[in-house]
């Protein structure tokens, strides 16, 4: 496994970042992410924790330096700490630079100390509003006080917290300054995300939800002084610093800004499908070589290399004609946001 050549795609992008969805299930039903009556995958289709370990370790052996665990809600996967504790060995060996997760925060009160002990240093927590009623509306099943206790627990455990907020027209527009000031007061960074056309949500009006981050930025500039930061993470985020609070704000703008040229990441679903691009249907089945060759990693490594050799140049999302063109059929909770 050691001394493998790194993963470089056809557009000379080094693939060093793997996002892994460990479950498609969730204890919330956010209106932009899931339909209320979701059908979840049968258990037999899911990778076991041992299979997830083997796959992630293969990627680490191929030069992946950053692993983000997501879902669905990663912390509702049974025995998930077994997996985090297993990945800790790659941090300890120095092969992995960062092990992190994106969570809705509902289970952090329980898990934050164990995550910190496993070597997690930072966590992204999704939160779209500070109003308990609105929170219940947007998550359908979530409770704000539980998430707040999760955020407290994460900070108490020494985890650096970044808040992810989906910018939703007519929903959290008026709360933007409150959210910024609240994050500043708790020394948390904030990233604002444009809503993306993922999956069938039943009756939800997706174009109606869309609030362009260009507008959000202009709105912020009415109150704060924004300085663009050169920092790039290889993903769709761009950062500014607010002079008044000193805080860093990220903008994830897959729809209004093309970020694909610096893309360094691929996404693994909980069924072992590797998606080479968030906005394309191209995928590679890694579960088949994994299960067919339980004692030999060579076919799996070949499958990973072939998949990276087919990574598309970019995505086709476009709302400009008032319909979500380039829409992909899977839900964000399947690929992992
Ligand atoms: N359950 C965890 C959470 O909510 O953080 C992790 C998975 S969730 C799919 C990851 C991120 O994707 C969240 O920040 C969520 O707000 C975002 N997300 C989900 N559906 C989205 C959509 N259609 N457009 C943009 N962001 C979306
Ligand atoms: Fe669950 Fe996260 Fe999707 Fe909300 S955004 S339904 S918390 S997976």
CSV table of C-alpha atoms and ligand atoms in Angstrom, one decimal:
chain,number,residue,atom,x,y,z
A,1,UNK,CA,0.0,0.0,0.0
A,2,UNK,CA,2.9,2.4,0.7
A,3,UNK,CA,4.9,4.1,-2.0
A,4,UNK,CA,1.9,4.2,-4.4
A,5,UNK,CA,2.1,7.0,-6.9
A,6,UNK,CA,-0.4,9.8,-6.0
A,7,UNK,CA,-3.8,10.2,-7.6
A,8,UNK,CA,-3.7,12.8,-10.4
A,9,UNK,CA,-6.7,13.2,-12.6
A,10,UNK,CA,-6.6,14.0,-16.4
A,11,UNK,CA,-6.7,17.8,-15.7
A,12,UNK,CA,-3.6,17.6,-13.5
A,13,UNK,CA,-5.5,17.9,-10.3
A,14,UNK,CA,-4.1,16.0,-7.4
A,15,UNK,CA,-6.8,14.2,-5.4
A,16,UNK,CA,-6.0,14.6,-1.8
A,17,UNK,CA,-9.4,15.0,-0.2
A,18,UNK,CA,-12.0,12.3,0.3
A,19,UNK,CA,-15.5,13.0,1.6
A,20,UNK,CA,-17.2,9.9,2.9
A,21,UNK,CA,-20.9,9.5,3.5
A,22,UNK,CA,-21.2,6.8,6.2
A,23,UNK,CA,-25.0,6.6,6.1
A,24,UNK,CA,-27.9,7.9,4.1
A,25,UNK,CA,-30.1,8.1,7.3
A,26,UNK,CA,-30.7,11.2,9.4
A,27,UNK,CA,-32.6,12.3,12.4
A,28,UNK,CA,-33.7,15.5,10.6
A,29,UNK,CA,-35.5,16.0,7.3
A,30,UNK,CA,-34.3,19.4,6.1
A,31,UNK,CA,-36.6,20.8,3.5
A,32,UNK,CA,-33.8,21.4,0.9
A,33,UNK,CA,-32.2,18.0,1.5
A,34,UNK,CA,-34.8,15.3,2.0
A,35,UNK,CA,-38.4,14.6,1.3
A,36,UNK,CA,-40.4,13.9,4.5
A,37,UNK,CA,-41.0,10.3,3.6
A,38,UNK,CA,-37.6,9.1,2.5
A,39,UNK,CA,-36.9,5.5,1.6
A,40,UNK,CA,-33.5,4.6,2.9
A,41,UNK,CA,-31.1,2.0,1.5
A,42,UNK,CA,-31.4,-1.6,2.6
A,43,UNK,CA,-28.7,-2.5,5.2
A,44,UNK,CA,-27.0,-5.1,2.9
A,45,UNK,CA,-26.1,-2.4,0.4
A,46,UNK,CA,-24.3,-0.3,3.0
A,47,UNK,CA,-20.6,-0.7,3.5
A,48,UNK,CA,-19.8,-2.2,6.9
A,49,UNK,CA,-17.5,-0.2,9.2
A,50,UNK,CA,-14.7,-2.7,8.3
A,51,UNK,CA,-15.3,-2.1,4.6
A,52,UNK,CA,-15.3,1.7,5.1
A,53,UNK,CA,-12.0,1.3,7.0
A,54,UNK,CA,-10.5,-0.7,4.1
A,55,UNK,CA,-11.6,1.7,1.5
A,56,UNK,CA,-10.6,4.9,3.3
A,57,UNK,CA,-7.2,3.3,4.1
A,58,UNK,CA,-6.7,2.5,0.5
A,59,UNK,CA,-7.3,6.2,-0.4
A,60,UNK,CA,-4.9,7.3,2.4
A,61,UNK,CA,-2.4,4.9,0.9
A,62,UNK,CA,-2.9,6.7,-2.4
A,63,UNK,CA,-2.1,10.1,-1.0
A,64,UNK,CA,-5.4,11.3,0.4
A,65,UNK,CA,-4.5,13.7,3.3
A,66,UNK,CA,-7.9,14.9,4.4
A,67,UNK,CA,-10.9,12.8,5.3
A,68,UNK,CA,-14.3,14.4,5.9
A,69,UNK,CA,-17.0,12.1,7.3
A,70,UNK,CA,-20.6,13.1,6.4
A,71,UNK,CA,-23.9,11.6,5.5
A,72,UNK,CA,-26.9,11.7,6.0
A,73,UNK,CA,-26.1,12.3,9.6
A,74,UNK,CA,-22.8,10.6,10.3
A,75,UNK,CA,-23.3,10.4,14.1
A,76,UNK,CA,-26.5,8.4,13.8
A,77,UNK,CA,-24.6,5.5,12.2
A,78,UNK,CA,-24.3,2.7,14.7
A,79,UNK,CA,-20.9,2.3,16.3
A,80,UNK,CA,-19.5,5.2,14.3
A,81,UNK,CA,-16.9,5.9,17.0
A,82,UNK,CA,-15.3,2.5,16.1
A,83,UNK,CA,-14.7,3.9,12.6
A,84,UNK,CA,-13.3,7.3,13.9
A,85,UNK,CA,-11.1,5.4,16.3
A,86,UNK,CA,-9.8,3.2,13.5
A,87,UNK,CA,-9.0,6.2,11.3
A,88,UNK,CA,-7.1,7.8,14.2
A,89,UNK,CA,-4.2,5.4,13.3
A,90,UNK,CA,-3.7,7.2,10.0
A,91,UNK,CA,-3.4,10.5,11.9
A,92,UNK,CA,-1.0,9.0,14.3
A,93,UNK,CA,1.2,7.6,11.5
A,94,UNK,CA,1.2,11.1,9.8
A,95,UNK,CA,-0.3,9.6,6.6
A,96,UNK,CA,-3.5,11.6,7.2
A,97,UNK,CA,-3.4,15.3,8.0
A,98,UNK,CA,-6.9,15.9,9.0
A,99,UNK,CA,-9.9,13.8,10.1
A,100,UNK,CA,-13.1,15.8,10.3
A,101,UNK,CA,-16.9,15.7,10.0
A,102,UNK,CA,-19.9,17.6,8.9
A,103,UNK,CA,-22.9,17.1,11.2
A,104,UNK,CA,-26.2,18.6,12.1
A,105,UNK,CA,-25.0,18.7,15.7
A,106,UNK,CA,-27.8,16.7,17.2
A,107,UNK,CA,-25.6,14.0,18.7
A,108,UNK,CA,-22.5,16.1,19.5
A,109,UNK,CA,-23.4,16.4,23.2
A,110,UNK,CA,-22.8,12.7,23.4
A,111,UNK,CA,-19.9,12.3,20.9
A,112,UNK,CA,-17.8,15.5,21.1
A,113,UNK,CA,-15.3,14.3,23.8
A,114,UNK,CA,-14.8,10.9,22.0
A,115,UNK,CA,-14.3,12.7,18.6
A,116,UNK,CA,-11.7,15.0,20.1
A,117,UNK,CA,-9.9,12.0,21.7
A,118,UNK,CA,-9.8,10.3,18.3
A,119,UNK,CA,-7.9,13.3,16.9
A,120,UNK,CA,-10.7,15.3,15.3
A,121,UNK,CA,-9.8,19.0,15.7
A,122,UNK,CA,-12.5,20.7,13.7
A,123,UNK,CA,-16.1,20.1,13.0
A,124,UNK,CA,-18.6,21.7,10.6
A,125,UNK,CA,-22.1,22.1,12.1
A,126,UNK,CA,-25.0,22.9,9.9
A,127,UNK,CA,-27.4,25.5,11.3
A,128,UNK,CA,-29.7,27.7,9.2
A,129,UNK,CA,-31.5,29.8,11.8
A,130,UNK,CA,-31.3,30.8,15.5
A,131,UNK,CA,-35.0,30.9,15.9
A,132,UNK,CA,-36.4,27.7,17.5
A,133,UNK,CA,-39.7,27.7,15.5
A,134,UNK,CA,-38.0,28.4,12.2
A,135,UNK,CA,-35.4,25.7,13.0
A,136,UNK,CA,-38.2,23.2,13.6
A,137,UNK,CA,-39.7,24.2,10.3
A,138,UNK,CA,-36.6,24.0,8.1
A,139,UNK,CA,-35.3,20.7,9.7
A,140,UNK,CA,-38.9,19.3,10.1
A,141,UNK,CA,-37.7,16.9,12.9
A,142,UNK,CA,-34.9,18.9,14.6
A,143,UNK,CA,-34.8,20.8,17.9
A,144,UNK,CA,-32.6,23.8,18.2
A,145,UNK,CA,-31.9,23.4,22.0
A,146,UNK,CA,-30.4,20.0,21.3
A,147,UNK,CA,-28.1,21.4,18.6
A,148,UNK,CA,-27.1,24.3,20.8
A,149,UNK,CA,-26.0,21.8,23.5
A,150,UNK,CA,-24.1,20.0,20.8
A,151,UNK,CA,-22.3,23.2,19.8
A,152,UNK,CA,-21.5,23.9,23.5
A,153,UNK,CA,-20.1,20.3,23.9
A,154,UNK,CA,-18.0,20.6,20.8
A,155,UNK,CA,-16.4,23.8,22.0
A,156,UNK,CA,-16.0,22.5,25.5
A,157,UNK,CA,-14.1,19.5,24.0
A,158,UNK,CA,-11.7,21.9,22.3
A,159,UNK,CA,-13.1,21.3,18.8
A,160,UNK,CA,-12.9,24.3,16.4
A,161,UNK,CA,-16.4,24.9,15.1
A,162,UNK,CA,-17.5,26.2,11.7
A,163,UNK,CA,-21.1,26.9,11.2
A,164,UNK,CA,-22.6,26.0,7.7
A,165,UNK,CA,-25.7,27.9,6.8
A,166,UNK,CA,-27.7,27.4,3.7
A,167,UNK,CA,-28.8,30.8,2.4
A,168,UNK,CA,-32.6,30.5,1.8
A,169,UNK,CA,-34.6,33.2,0.3
A,170,UNK,CA,-37.4,34.5,2.4
A,171,UNK,CA,-36.2,32.2,5.3
A,172,UNK,CA,-33.0,33.5,6.8
A,173,UNK,CA,-32.3,36.7,4.9
A,174,UNK,CA,-33.3,38.9,7.8
A,175,UNK,CA,-31.2,36.9,10.2
A,176,UNK,CA,-27.9,37.2,8.4
A,177,UNK,CA,-26.4,39.8,10.6
A,178,UNK,CA,-27.6,38.1,13.8
A,179,UNK,CA,-26.0,34.8,12.6
A,180,UNK,CA,-22.7,36.6,11.8
A,181,UNK,CA,-22.6,38.4,15.2
A,182,UNK,CA,-23.5,35.2,17.0
A,183,UNK,CA,-20.7,33.3,15.3
A,184,UNK,CA,-18.2,36.1,16.0
A,185,UNK,CA,-19.3,36.2,19.7
A,186,UNK,CA,-18.5,32.4,20.0
A,187,UNK,CA,-15.3,32.5,17.9
A,188,UNK,CA,-16.8,30.4,15.2
A,189,UNK,CA,-16.3,30.8,11.4
A,190,UNK,CA,-19.3,30.8,9.2
A,191,UNK,CA,-19.8,29.4,5.7
A,192,UNK,CA,-22.8,30.3,3.7
A,193,UNK,CA,-24.0,27.8,1.1
A,194,UNK,CA,-26.1,28.3,-2.0
A,195,UNK,CA,-28.9,25.8,-2.3
A,196,UNK,CA,-28.1,23.1,-4.9
A,197,UNK,CA,-30.4,21.1,-7.1
A,198,UNK,CA,-30.0,17.7,-5.6
A,199,UNK,CA,-32.7,15.0,-5.5
A,200,UNK,CA,-36.5,15.1,-5.7
A,201,UNK,CA,-38.0,16.9,-2.7
A,202,UNK,CA,-41.7,16.5,-3.5
A,203,UNK,CA,-43.4,19.8,-3.4
A,204,UNK,CA,-40.5,22.1,-2.3
A,205,UNK,CA,-39.9,24.9,-4.8
A,206,UNK,CA,-36.2,24.8,-5.4
A,207,UNK,CA,-35.8,27.9,-7.6
A,208,UNK,CA,-37.8,29.8,-4.9
A,209,UNK,CA,-35.4,28.7,-2.2
A,210,UNK,CA,-32.4,30.0,-4.2
A,211,UNK,CA,-30.7,33.1,-2.7
A,212,UNK,CA,-27.6,34.0,-4.7
A,213,UNK,CA,-24.5,34.5,-2.6
A,214,UNK,CA,-23.7,37.5,-4.8
A,215,UNK,CA,-26.8,39.1,-3.2
A,216,UNK,CA,-25.8,37.8,0.2
A,217,UNK,CA,-22.4,39.3,-0.1
A,218,UNK,CA,-23.8,42.7,-1.2
A,219,UNK,CA,-26.1,42.5,1.9
A,220,UNK,CA,-23.2,41.8,4.2
A,221,UNK,CA,-21.2,44.7,2.7
A,222,UNK,CA,-24.0,47.1,3.9
A,223,UNK,CA,-22.9,46.5,7.4
A,224,UNK,CA,-19.3,45.1,7.4
A,225,UNK,CA,-16.1,45.8,5.5
A,226,UNK,CA,-15.2,42.7,3.5
A,227,UNK,CA,-11.7,41.8,2.4
A,228,UNK,CA,-11.2,39.0,0.0
A,229,UNK,CA,-8.8,36.3,1.2
A,230,UNK,CA,-6.5,34.5,-1.2
A,231,UNK,CA,-7.0,31.2,0.7
A,232,UNK,CA,-8.3,28.3,-1.3
A,233,UNK,CA,-9.1,24.9,-0.1
A,234,UNK,CA,-9.5,23.2,-3.4
A,235,UNK,CA,-13.2,23.2,-3.0
A,236,UNK,CA,-16.1,25.6,-3.9
A,237,UNK,CA,-15.5,27.9,-1.0
A,238,UNK,CA,-14.1,31.5,-1.2
A,239,UNK,CA,-13.4,33.5,1.9
A,240,UNK,CA,-13.6,37.0,3.1
A,241,UNK,CA,-12.5,38.6,6.4
A,242,UNK,CA,-14.9,41.0,8.1
A,243,UNK,CA,-12.8,43.9,9.5
A,244,UNK,CA,-15.4,44.7,12.3
A,245,UNK,CA,-15.4,41.2,13.8
A,246,UNK,CA,-12.1,39.8,12.5
A,247,UNK,CA,-14.1,36.7,11.5
A,248,UNK,CA,-13.7,34.6,8.3
A,249,UNK,CA,-16.8,34.1,6.2
A,250,UNK,CA,-16.9,31.4,3.5
A,251,UNK,CA,-19.1,31.4,0.5
A,252,UNK,CA,-19.9,28.1,-1.3
A,253,UNK,CA,-21.2,29.2,-4.6
A,254,UNK,CA,-21.4,26.2,-6.9
A,255,UNK,CA,-24.1,27.8,-9.0
A,256,UNK,CA,-22.7,31.3,-9.5
A,257,UNK,CA,-19.0,30.7,-9.5
A,258,UNK,CA,-17.0,28.1,-11.3
A,259,UNK,CA,-14.6,26.4,-8.8
A,260,UNK,CA,-13.9,23.2,-10.7
A,261,UNK,CA,-10.4,24.1,-12.0
A,262,UNK,CA,-8.9,23.6,-8.5
A,263,UNK,CA,-11.1,20.7,-7.4
A,264,UNK,CA,-9.0,18.2,-5.3
A,265,UNK,CA,-11.8,16.0,-4.0
A,266,UNK,CA,-13.9,13.0,-4.7
A,267,UNK,CA,-16.9,11.6,-2.7
A,268,UNK,CA,-17.6,8.1,-1.6
A,269,UNK,CA,-21.2,7.1,-0.8
A,270,UNK,CA,-22.2,4.7,2.0
A,271,UNK,CA,-22.8,2.0,-0.7
A,272,UNK,CA,-19.3,2.3,-2.0
A,273,UNK,CA,-20.0,4.4,-5.1
A,274,UNK,CA,-17.3,6.9,-5.9
A,275,UNK,CA,-18.6,10.1,-7.3
A,276,UNK,CA,-15.9,12.0,-9.1
A,277,UNK,CA,-17.9,15.3,-9.2
A,278,UNK,CA,-20.7,16.5,-7.0
A,279,UNK,CA,-22.7,17.8,-10.0
A,280,UNK,CA,-22.3,14.9,-12.4
A,281,UNK,CA,-23.7,11.4,-12.6
A,282,UNK,CA,-20.3,9.7,-13.3
A,283,UNK,CA,-19.6,7.1,-10.7
A,284,UNK,CA,-17.5,4.1,-10.0
A,285,UNK,CA,-18.6,1.1,-8.1
A,286,UNK,CA,-15.8,0.3,-5.5
A,287,UNK,CA,-17.9,-2.1,-3.5
A,288,UNK,CA,-17.7,-4.8,-6.1
A,289,UNK,CA,-13.9,-5.1,-6.2
A,290,UNK,CA,-13.9,-4.6,-2.4
A,291,UNK,CA,-16.2,-7.5,-1.8
A,292,UNK,CA,-15.0,-9.7,-4.6
A,293,UNK,CA,-11.4,-9.6,-3.2
A,294,UNK,CA,-11.5,-9.5,0.5
A,295,UNK,CA,-7.8,-10.3,0.9
A,296,UNK,CA,-6.3,-8.5,-2.1
A,297,UNK,CA,-6.3,-4.7,-2.4
A,298,UNK,CA,-4.9,-4.7,-6.0
A,299,UNK,CA,-8.2,-4.8,-7.8
A,300,UNK,CA,-9.6,-2.1,-5.5
A,301,UNK,CA,-6.6,0.2,-6.1
A,302,UNK,CA,-7.0,-0.4,-9.9
A,303,UNK,CA,-10.6,0.6,-9.7
A,304,UNK,CA,-9.8,3.8,-7.7
A,305,UNK,CA,-7.2,4.8,-10.3
A,306,UNK,CA,-9.5,4.1,-13.2
A,307,UNK,CA,-12.2,6.2,-11.5
A,308,UNK,CA,-9.8,9.2,-11.0
A,309,UNK,CA,-8.7,8.9,-14.6
A,310,UNK,CA,-12.4,9.5,-15.5
A,311,UNK,CA,-12.9,12.6,-13.2
A,312,UNK,CA,-15.0,15.1,-15.2
A,313,UNK,CA,-13.7,18.6,-15.8
A,314,UNK,CA,-16.6,20.3,-14.0
A,315,UNK,CA,-20.3,20.4,-13.3
A,316,UNK,CA,-23.3,21.8,-15.1
A,317,UNK,CA,-25.5,23.4,-12.4
A,318,UNK,CA,-27.3,26.4,-13.7
A,319,UNK,CA,-30.4,28.3,-12.3
A,320,UNK,CA,-30.0,31.2,-14.7
A,321,UNK,CA,-33.1,30.2,-16.8
A,322,UNK,CA,-35.2,29.9,-13.7
A,323,UNK,CA,-35.2,26.2,-13.7
A,324,UNK,CA,-32.6,24.0,-12.0
A,325,UNK,CA,-30.7,22.8,-15.1
A,326,UNK,CA,-28.0,20.2,-14.6
A,327,UNK,CA,-30.1,18.8,-11.7
A,328,UNK,CA,-28.8,15.5,-10.5
A,329,UNK,CA,-31.2,12.8,-9.4
A,330,UNK,CA,-29.5,11.8,-6.1
A,331,UNK,CA,-30.0,13.5,-2.8
A,332,UNK,CA,-27.2,15.4,-1.0
A,333,UNK,CA,-27.6,12.9,1.9
A,334,UNK,CA,-26.6,10.1,-0.5
A,335,UNK,CA,-23.4,11.7,-1.9
A,336,UNK,CA,-22.6,13.5,1.3
A,337,UNK,CA,-22.6,17.3,1.3
B,1,LIG,N1,-26.3,15.8,8.2
B,1,LIG,C1,-25.1,16.6,8.2
B,1,LIG,C2,-25.3,18.1,8.2
B,1,LIG,O1,-26.5,18.5,8.0
B,1,LIG,O2,-24.4,18.8,8.3
B,1,LIG,C3,-24.1,16.2,7.1
B,1,LIG,C4,-24.8,15.9,5.7
B,1,LIG,S1,-25.5,17.3,4.9
B,1,LIG,C5,-26.1,16.6,3.4
B,1,LIG,C6,-24.1,18.3,4.5
B,1,LIG,C7,-24.4,19.7,4.2
B,1,LIG,O3,-25.1,19.8,3.0
B,1,LIG,C8,-25.2,20.5,5.2
B,1,LIG,O4,-24.5,21.7,5.5
B,1,LIG,C9,-26.5,20.8,4.5
B,1,LIG,O5,-27.0,22.1,4.8
B,1,LIG,C10,-26.1,20.8,3.0
B,1,LIG,N2,-27.1,20.6,2.0
B,1,LIG,C11,-28.0,19.6,2.0
B,1,LIG,N3,-28.8,19.7,0.9
B,1,LIG,C12,-28.4,20.8,0.2
B,1,LIG,C13,-28.8,21.4,-1.0
B,1,LIG,N4,-29.8,20.9,-1.7
B,1,LIG,N5,-28.1,22.5,-1.4
B,1,LIG,C14,-27.0,23.0,-0.6
B,1,LIG,N6,-26.6,22.4,0.5
B,1,LIG,C15,-27.3,21.3,1.0
B,2,LIG,FE1,-30.0,15.5,7.6
B,2,LIG,FE2,-28.0,17.1,7.1
B,2,LIG,FE3,-29.8,16.5,5.1
B,2,LIG,FE4,-30.5,18.0,7.2
B,2,LIG,S1,-28.9,18.5,5.7
B,2,LIG,S2,-31.7,16.3,6.4
B,2,LIG,S3,-29.4,17.2,8.8
B,2,LIG,S4,-28.4,15.1,6.1
